[in-house]
Amino acid sequence: MQIGIDLGGTKTEAIALATDRVVAARRRIATPRDYTATLDAIAGLVAGLESETGCTGTVGIGIPGVVTHATRLVKNANSTWLIGRPLQADLETRLDRPVRVANDANCFALSEAIDGAGRGFETVFGVILGTGVGGGIAIRQHIHEGPNQIAGEWGHNPLPWMTDEERASVPTCYCGKSGCIETFLSGPGLEHDHARLAGVRRSSPEIVRAAAAGEAHAVQALRRYQDRLARGLAAIINLLDPDAIVLGGGMSNLPDLPAATSALLPRYVFSDTVLTQVLTNAHGDSSGVRGAAWLWPPG
Ligand SMILES: [Zn+2]
């Protein structure tokens, strides 16, 4: 069986899969904000799944960052207690087996490519639209990572085809650049844009409800969001030309997002027809943990 662990910033989940079925249901614990306690928690989850099933499993871990190939230390993690730590090597010692570790957005793309919305498509771009914006690329059901291990990290590219209005009030990003896609397409990005339009701050769910009730500023904020997503994805299509784009993260639940975005793509993509499928994810918030399990292929 394949054990997957999704080591999130606030919660850590575990699952055990075999071929195409779940053999031990998802377990969820609060992520300790301490390195040694994180190792203990992961070892505890693995031991629990193995005693529940009576089987030994392979272990794959999804993290909000990457284990650098050259140094085997964690970088780019917003869970700062992991940064600079030999997470993979320490877990291999603790669990007495090889462990695979990958970025959580890459795990999302892999999960959706193997048995989710992207199943049957050769190249899948998985998009995370949440508190942050990220992405991952799966080609023939394998993660494409790249030498810098940042393939798919489109959230810190500038928003393409900015309007004069966008250019005049370009938001700064925590990464040190300005105009990053993440500052427009994250949850806080939508809320900020709506507040600028409406003069009142609302949460994303409140904006959705207000738009459904016909409130003009909320409707406009959602339309702008769809158009900005279409521009961001058009740049991905021009570069990678994936067969499918699977939307994930909390913002992917915005009503009608795949269809509305698809309809806008021909304005921006360098092609008279756009065959790329834009799809809602199949596995919701369990895509991360499933993709971590699939870091070890079945069989
Ligand atoms: Zn940025």
GROMACS .gro file of C-alpha atoms and ligand atoms in nm:
model
  300
    1MET     CA    1   0.000   0.000   0.000
    2GLN     CA    2   0.098   0.363  -0.045
    3ILE     CA    3   0.084   0.595   0.255
    4GLY     CA    4   0.047   0.964   0.177
    5ILE     CA    5   0.106   1.247   0.424
    6ASP     CA    6   0.006   1.606   0.347
    7LEU     CA    7   0.206   1.824   0.583
    8GLY     CA    8   0.010   2.148   0.577
    9GLY     CA    9   0.075   2.472   0.762
   10THR     CA   10  -0.209   2.412   1.008
   11LYS     CA   11  -0.318   2.051   0.960
   12THR     CA   12  -0.145   1.729   0.864
   13GLU     CA   13  -0.339   1.452   0.693
   14ALA     CA   14  -0.258   1.090   0.618
   15ILE     CA   15  -0.417   0.826   0.398
   16ALA     CA   16  -0.334   0.471   0.283
   17LEU     CA   17  -0.414   0.369  -0.075
   18ALA     CA   18  -0.375   0.043  -0.263
   19THR     CA   19  -0.393   0.041  -0.645
   20ASP     CA   20  -0.717   0.238  -0.680
   21ARG     CA   21  -0.886   0.218  -0.346
   22VAL     CA   22  -0.854   0.372  -0.002
   23VAL     CA   23  -0.746   0.106   0.248
   24ALA     CA   24  -0.733   0.331   0.553
   25ALA     CA   25  -0.945   0.642   0.584
   26ARG     CA   26  -0.801   0.988   0.602
   27ARG     CA   27  -0.659   1.090   0.942
   28ARG     CA   28  -0.615   1.453   1.031
   29ILE     CA   29  -0.415   1.615   1.312
   30ALA     CA   30  -0.303   1.969   1.391
   31THR     CA   31   0.048   2.033   1.252
   32PRO     CA   32   0.296   2.085   1.537
   33ARG     CA   33   0.486   2.413   1.489
   34ASP     CA   34   0.812   2.248   1.587
   35TYR     CA   35   1.049   2.034   1.380
   36THR     CA   36   1.103   1.737   1.614
   37ALA     CA   37   0.734   1.725   1.702
   38THR     CA   38   0.657   1.722   1.326
   39LEU     CA   39   0.881   1.415   1.279
   40ASP     CA   40   0.710   1.247   1.577
   41ALA     CA   41   0.364   1.330   1.437
   42ILE     CA   42   0.443   1.184   1.093
   43ALA     CA   43   0.594   0.869   1.246
   44GLY     CA   44   0.283   0.835   1.462
   45LEU     CA   45   0.049   0.865   1.161
   46VAL     CA   46   0.245   0.602   0.966
   47ALA     CA   47   0.247   0.363   1.265
   48GLY     CA   48  -0.127   0.415   1.314
   49LEU     CA   49  -0.212   0.338   0.950
   50GLU     CA   50   0.013   0.032   0.947
   51SER     CA   51  -0.135  -0.112   1.266
   52GLU     CA   52  -0.489  -0.042   1.139
   53THR     CA   53  -0.428  -0.225   0.810
   54GLY     CA   54  -0.171  -0.483   0.918
   55CYS     CA   55   0.037  -0.382   0.611
   56THR     CA   56   0.364  -0.198   0.560
   57GLY     CA   57   0.346   0.093   0.317
   58THR     CA   58   0.563   0.316   0.106
   59VAL     CA   59   0.562   0.675   0.236
   60GLY     CA   60   0.522   0.993   0.028
   61ILE     CA   61   0.504   1.338   0.185
   62GLY     CA   62   0.366   1.660   0.040
   63ILE     CA   63   0.513   1.977   0.193
   64PRO     CA   64   0.457   2.350   0.140
   65GLY     CA   65   0.807   2.385  -0.008
   66VAL     CA   66   1.066   2.149  -0.155
   67VAL     CA   67   1.360   1.938  -0.042
   68THR     CA   68   1.650   2.082  -0.244
   69HIS     CA   69   1.818   1.814  -0.457
   70ALA     CA   70   2.174   1.932  -0.388
   71THR     CA   71   2.160   1.982  -0.011
   72ARG     CA   72   1.856   1.766   0.080
   73LEU     CA   73   1.738   2.055   0.300
   74VAL     CA   74   1.391   2.212   0.290
   75LYS     CA   75   1.353   2.549   0.114
   76ASN     CA   76   1.064   2.777   0.014
   77ALA     CA   77   0.838   2.651   0.295
   78ASN     CA   78   0.590   2.884   0.458
   79SER     CA   79   0.602   2.643   0.754
   80THR     CA   80   0.921   2.815   0.863
   81TRP     CA   81   1.019   2.553   1.121
   82LEU     CA   82   1.096   2.316   0.831
   83ILE     CA   83   1.333   2.551   0.646
   84GLY     CA   84   1.694   2.434   0.635
   85ARG     CA   85   1.606   2.099   0.794
   86PRO     CA   86   1.698   1.755   0.651
   87LEU     CA   87   1.332   1.644   0.661
   88GLN     CA   88   1.360   1.361   0.411
   89ALA     CA   89   1.675   1.207   0.563
   90ASP     CA   90   1.539   1.238   0.918
   91LEU     CA   91   1.213   1.068   0.819
   92GLU     CA   92   1.399   0.791   0.634
   93THR     CA   93   1.596   0.722   0.953
   94ARG     CA   94   1.286   0.743   1.170
   95LEU     CA   95   1.073   0.520   0.944
   96ASP     CA   96   1.356   0.289   0.834
   97ARG     CA   97   1.269   0.309   0.462
   98PRO     CA   98   1.314   0.545   0.166
   99VAL     CA   99   1.071   0.838   0.174
  100ARG     CA  100   0.970   1.060  -0.119
  101VAL     CA  101   0.895   1.427  -0.058
  102ALA     CA  102   0.738   1.670  -0.306
  103ASN     CA  103   0.583   2.015  -0.314
  104ASP     CA  104   0.214   2.010  -0.220
  105ALA     CA  105   0.099   2.177  -0.544
  106ASN     CA  106   0.289   1.910  -0.738
  107CYS     CA  107   0.111   1.644  -0.530
  108PHE     CA  108  -0.221   1.806  -0.622
  109ALA     CA  109  -0.136   1.794  -0.994
  110LEU     CA  110  -0.020   1.432  -0.968
  111SER     CA  111  -0.332   1.321  -0.782
  112GLU     CA  112  -0.565   1.483  -1.034
  113ALA     CA  113  -0.358   1.345  -1.326
  114ILE     CA  114  -0.359   0.987  -1.196
  115ASP     CA  115  -0.719   0.934  -1.089
  116GLY     CA  116  -0.887   1.273  -1.074
  117ALA     CA  117  -1.022   1.531  -1.317
  118GLY     CA  118  -0.705   1.513  -1.528
  119ARG     CA  119  -0.714   1.136  -1.573
  120GLY     CA  120  -0.650   1.039  -1.933
  121PHE     CA  121  -0.479   1.367  -2.024
  122GLU     CA  122  -0.109   1.364  -2.110
  123THR     CA  123  -0.008   1.702  -1.967
  124VAL     CA  124  -0.193   1.838  -1.665
  125PHE     CA  125  -0.137   2.178  -1.505
  126GLY     CA  126  -0.271   2.179  -1.149
  127VAL     CA  127  -0.359   2.522  -1.015
  128ILE     CA  128  -0.386   2.611  -0.646
  129LEU     CA  129  -0.601   2.918  -0.583
  130GLY     CA  130  -0.613   2.968  -0.208
  131THR     CA  131  -0.449   3.194   0.047
  132GLY     CA  132  -0.157   3.172  -0.194
  133VAL     CA  133  -0.140   3.085  -0.564
  134GLY     CA  134   0.077   2.802  -0.690
  135GLY     CA  135   0.076   2.521  -0.938
  136GLY     CA  136   0.230   2.198  -1.050
  137ILE     CA  137   0.284   2.010  -1.374
  138ALA     CA  138   0.222   1.638  -1.427
  139ILE     CA  139   0.333   1.486  -1.758
  140ARG     CA  140   0.221   1.128  -1.828
  141GLN     CA  141   0.134   1.094  -1.459
  142HIS     CA  142   0.478   1.206  -1.337
  143ILE     CA  143   0.565   1.534  -1.169
  144HIS     CA  144   0.777   1.766  -1.382
  145GLU     CA  145   0.990   1.946  -1.123
  146GLY     CA  146   1.280   2.112  -1.307
  147PRO     CA  147   1.637   2.179  -1.187
  148ASN     CA  148   1.529   2.468  -0.965
  149GLN     CA  149   1.231   2.261  -0.846
  150ILE     CA  150   0.992   2.545  -0.921
  151ALA     CA  151   0.812   2.426  -1.238
  152GLY     CA  152   0.453   2.544  -1.225
  153GLU     CA  153   0.513   2.823  -0.972
  154TRP     CA  154   0.320   3.080  -1.176
  155GLY     CA  155   0.187   3.274  -0.873
  156HIS     CA  156   0.493   3.498  -0.863
  157ASN     CA  157   0.494   3.583  -1.231
  158PRO     CA  158   0.344   3.923  -1.310
  159LEU     CA  159  -0.022   3.934  -1.412
  160PRO     CA  160  -0.022   3.933  -1.795
  161TRP     CA  161  -0.187   4.199  -2.013
  162MET     CA  162  -0.240   4.443  -1.726
  163THR     CA  163  -0.493   4.717  -1.781
  164ASP     CA  164  -0.397   5.081  -1.723
  165GLU     CA  165  -0.599   5.070  -1.402
  166GLU     CA  166  -0.416   4.761  -1.279
  167ARG     CA  167  -0.081   4.910  -1.371
  168ALA     CA  168  -0.163   5.229  -1.179
  169SER     CA  169  -0.235   5.047  -0.854
  170VAL     CA  170  -0.018   4.740  -0.879
  171PRO     CA  171  -0.008   4.555  -0.545
  172THR     CA  172   0.322   4.467  -0.380
  173CYS     CA  173   0.383   4.103  -0.287
  174TYR     CA  174   0.552   3.947   0.015
  175CYS     CA  175   0.808   3.797  -0.227
  176GLY     CA  176   0.954   4.144  -0.289
  177LYS     CA  177   0.816   4.189  -0.642
  178SER     CA  178   0.498   4.370  -0.739
  179GLY     CA  179   0.206   4.279  -0.963
  180CYS     CA  180   0.237   3.906  -0.888
  181ILE     CA  181  -0.052   3.688  -1.004
  182GLU     CA  182  -0.092   3.575  -0.642
  183THR     CA  183  -0.176   3.929  -0.530
  184PHE     CA  184  -0.476   3.924  -0.768
  185LEU     CA  185  -0.594   3.562  -0.763
  186SER     CA  186  -0.550   3.459  -0.397
  187GLY     CA  187  -0.845   3.487  -0.158
  188PRO     CA  188  -0.699   3.803  -0.002
  189GLY     CA  189  -0.642   3.934  -0.359
  190LEU     CA  190  -1.012   3.909  -0.446
  191GLU     CA  191  -1.110   4.061  -0.112
  192HIS     CA  192  -0.868   4.350  -0.162
  193ASP     CA  193  -0.995   4.415  -0.515
  194HIS     CA  194  -1.358   4.407  -0.402
  195ALA     CA  195  -1.280   4.646  -0.113
  196ARG     CA  196  -1.122   4.893  -0.357
  197LEU     CA  197  -1.433   4.881  -0.574
  198ALA     CA  198  -1.697   4.878  -0.301
  199GLY     CA  199  -1.528   5.073  -0.021
  200VAL     CA  200  -1.623   4.795   0.222
  201ARG     CA  201  -1.427   4.484   0.313
  202ARG     CA  202  -1.594   4.146   0.266
  203SER     CA  203  -1.475   3.785   0.281
  204SER     CA  204  -1.471   3.580  -0.040
  205PRO     CA  205  -1.788   3.383   0.056
  206GLU     CA  206  -1.962   3.715   0.134
  207ILE     CA  207  -1.859   3.852  -0.206
  208VAL     CA  208  -2.004   3.541  -0.374
  209ARG     CA  209  -2.333   3.582  -0.184
  210ALA     CA  210  -2.351   3.954  -0.264
  211ALA     CA  211  -2.288   3.883  -0.634
  212ALA     CA  212  -2.565   3.621  -0.634
  213ALA     CA  213  -2.794   3.889  -0.488
  214GLY     CA  214  -2.700   4.115  -0.780
  215GLU     CA  215  -2.477   4.364  -0.597
  216ALA     CA  216  -2.286   4.545  -0.870
  217HIS     CA  217  -1.944   4.576  -0.705
  218ALA     CA  218  -1.942   4.209  -0.607
  219VAL     CA  219  -2.044   4.103  -0.959
  220GLN     CA  220  -1.771   4.325  -1.103
  221ALA     CA  221  -1.506   4.189  -0.863
  222LEU     CA  222  -1.588   3.829  -0.963
  223ARG     CA  223  -1.584   3.916  -1.336
  224ARG     CA  224  -1.245   4.079  -1.295
  225TYR     CA  225  -1.123   3.774  -1.107
  226GLN     CA  226  -1.234   3.545  -1.392
  227ASP     CA  227  -1.067   3.766  -1.651
  228ARG     CA  228  -0.742   3.779  -1.454
  229LEU     CA  229  -0.747   3.401  -1.412
  230ALA     CA  230  -0.801   3.364  -1.788
  231ARG     CA  231  -0.501   3.591  -1.853
  232GLY     CA  232  -0.283   3.397  -1.609
  233LEU     CA  233  -0.385   3.063  -1.761
  234ALA     CA  234  -0.346   3.190  -2.118
  235ALA     CA  235   0.023   3.256  -2.044
  236ILE     CA  236   0.052   2.898  -1.914
  237ILE     CA  237  -0.118   2.764  -2.229
  238ASN     CA  238   0.108   2.968  -2.457
  239LEU     CA  239   0.413   2.822  -2.283
  240LEU     CA  240   0.320   2.465  -2.184
  241ASP     CA  241   0.004   2.397  -2.387
  242PRO     CA  242  -0.131   2.146  -2.133
  243ASP     CA  243  -0.418   1.914  -2.227
  244ALA     CA  244  -0.600   1.995  -1.905
  245ILE     CA  245  -0.587   2.260  -1.633
  246VAL     CA  246  -0.736   2.146  -1.303
  247LEU     CA  247  -0.840   2.415  -1.057
  248GLY     CA  248  -0.790   2.355  -0.683
  249GLY     CA  249  -0.773   2.546  -0.355
  250GLY     CA  250  -1.056   2.730  -0.183
  251MET     CA  251  -1.103   2.991  -0.458
  252SER     CA  252  -1.166   2.715  -0.714
  253ASN     CA  253  -1.510   2.687  -0.551
  254LEU     CA  254  -1.613   3.027  -0.690
  255PRO     CA  255  -1.934   2.964  -0.885
  256ASP     CA  256  -1.895   2.875  -1.251
  257LEU     CA  257  -1.520   2.942  -1.249
  258PRO     CA  258  -1.401   2.675  -1.502
  259ALA     CA  259  -1.669   2.759  -1.760
  260ALA     CA  260  -1.638   3.137  -1.719
  261THR     CA  261  -1.259   3.119  -1.748
  262SER     CA  262  -1.271   2.886  -2.050
  263ALA     CA  263  -1.501   3.128  -2.229
  264LEU     CA  264  -1.247   3.409  -2.183
  265LEU     CA  265  -0.937   3.214  -2.292
  266PRO     CA  266  -0.972   3.277  -2.669
  267ARG     CA  267  -0.923   3.651  -2.605
  268TYR     CA  268  -0.573   3.585  -2.479
  269VAL     CA  269  -0.435   3.251  -2.606
  270PHE     CA  270  -0.221   3.265  -2.922
  271SER     CA  271  -0.447   3.029  -3.114
  272ASP     CA  272  -0.776   3.068  -3.297
  273THR     CA  273  -0.917   2.767  -3.114
  274VAL     CA  274  -0.849   2.671  -2.753
  275LEU     CA  275  -0.887   2.299  -2.690
  276THR     CA  276  -0.742   2.305  -2.337
  277GLN     CA  277  -0.990   2.173  -2.083
  278VAL     CA  278  -1.031   2.382  -1.766
  279LEU     CA  279  -1.172   2.152  -1.499
  280THR     CA  280  -1.279   2.145  -1.137
  281ASN     CA  281  -1.071   1.907  -0.926
  282ALA     CA  282  -1.219   1.566  -0.846
  283HIS     CA  283  -1.069   1.504  -0.504
  284GLY     CA  284  -1.120   1.838  -0.328
  285ASP     CA  285  -0.897   1.892  -0.029
  286SER     CA  286  -0.786   1.527  -0.029
  287SER     CA  287  -0.596   1.572  -0.356
  288GLY     CA  288  -0.281   1.672  -0.168
  289VAL     CA  289  -0.269   1.363   0.051
  290ARG     CA  290  -0.363   1.132  -0.239
  291GLY     CA  291  -0.089   1.281  -0.458
  292ALA     CA  292   0.164   1.231  -0.178
  293ALA     CA  293   0.067   0.862  -0.168
  294TRP     CA  294   0.109   0.841  -0.548
  295LEU     CA  295   0.471   0.962  -0.523
  296TRP     CA  296   0.522   0.585  -0.508
  297PRO     CA  297   0.333   0.446  -0.805
  298PRO     CA  298   0.098   0.154  -0.741
  299GLY     CA  299   0.208  -0.199  -0.823
  300ZN      ZN  300   0.520   3.755  -0.548
   0.00000   0.00000   0.00000
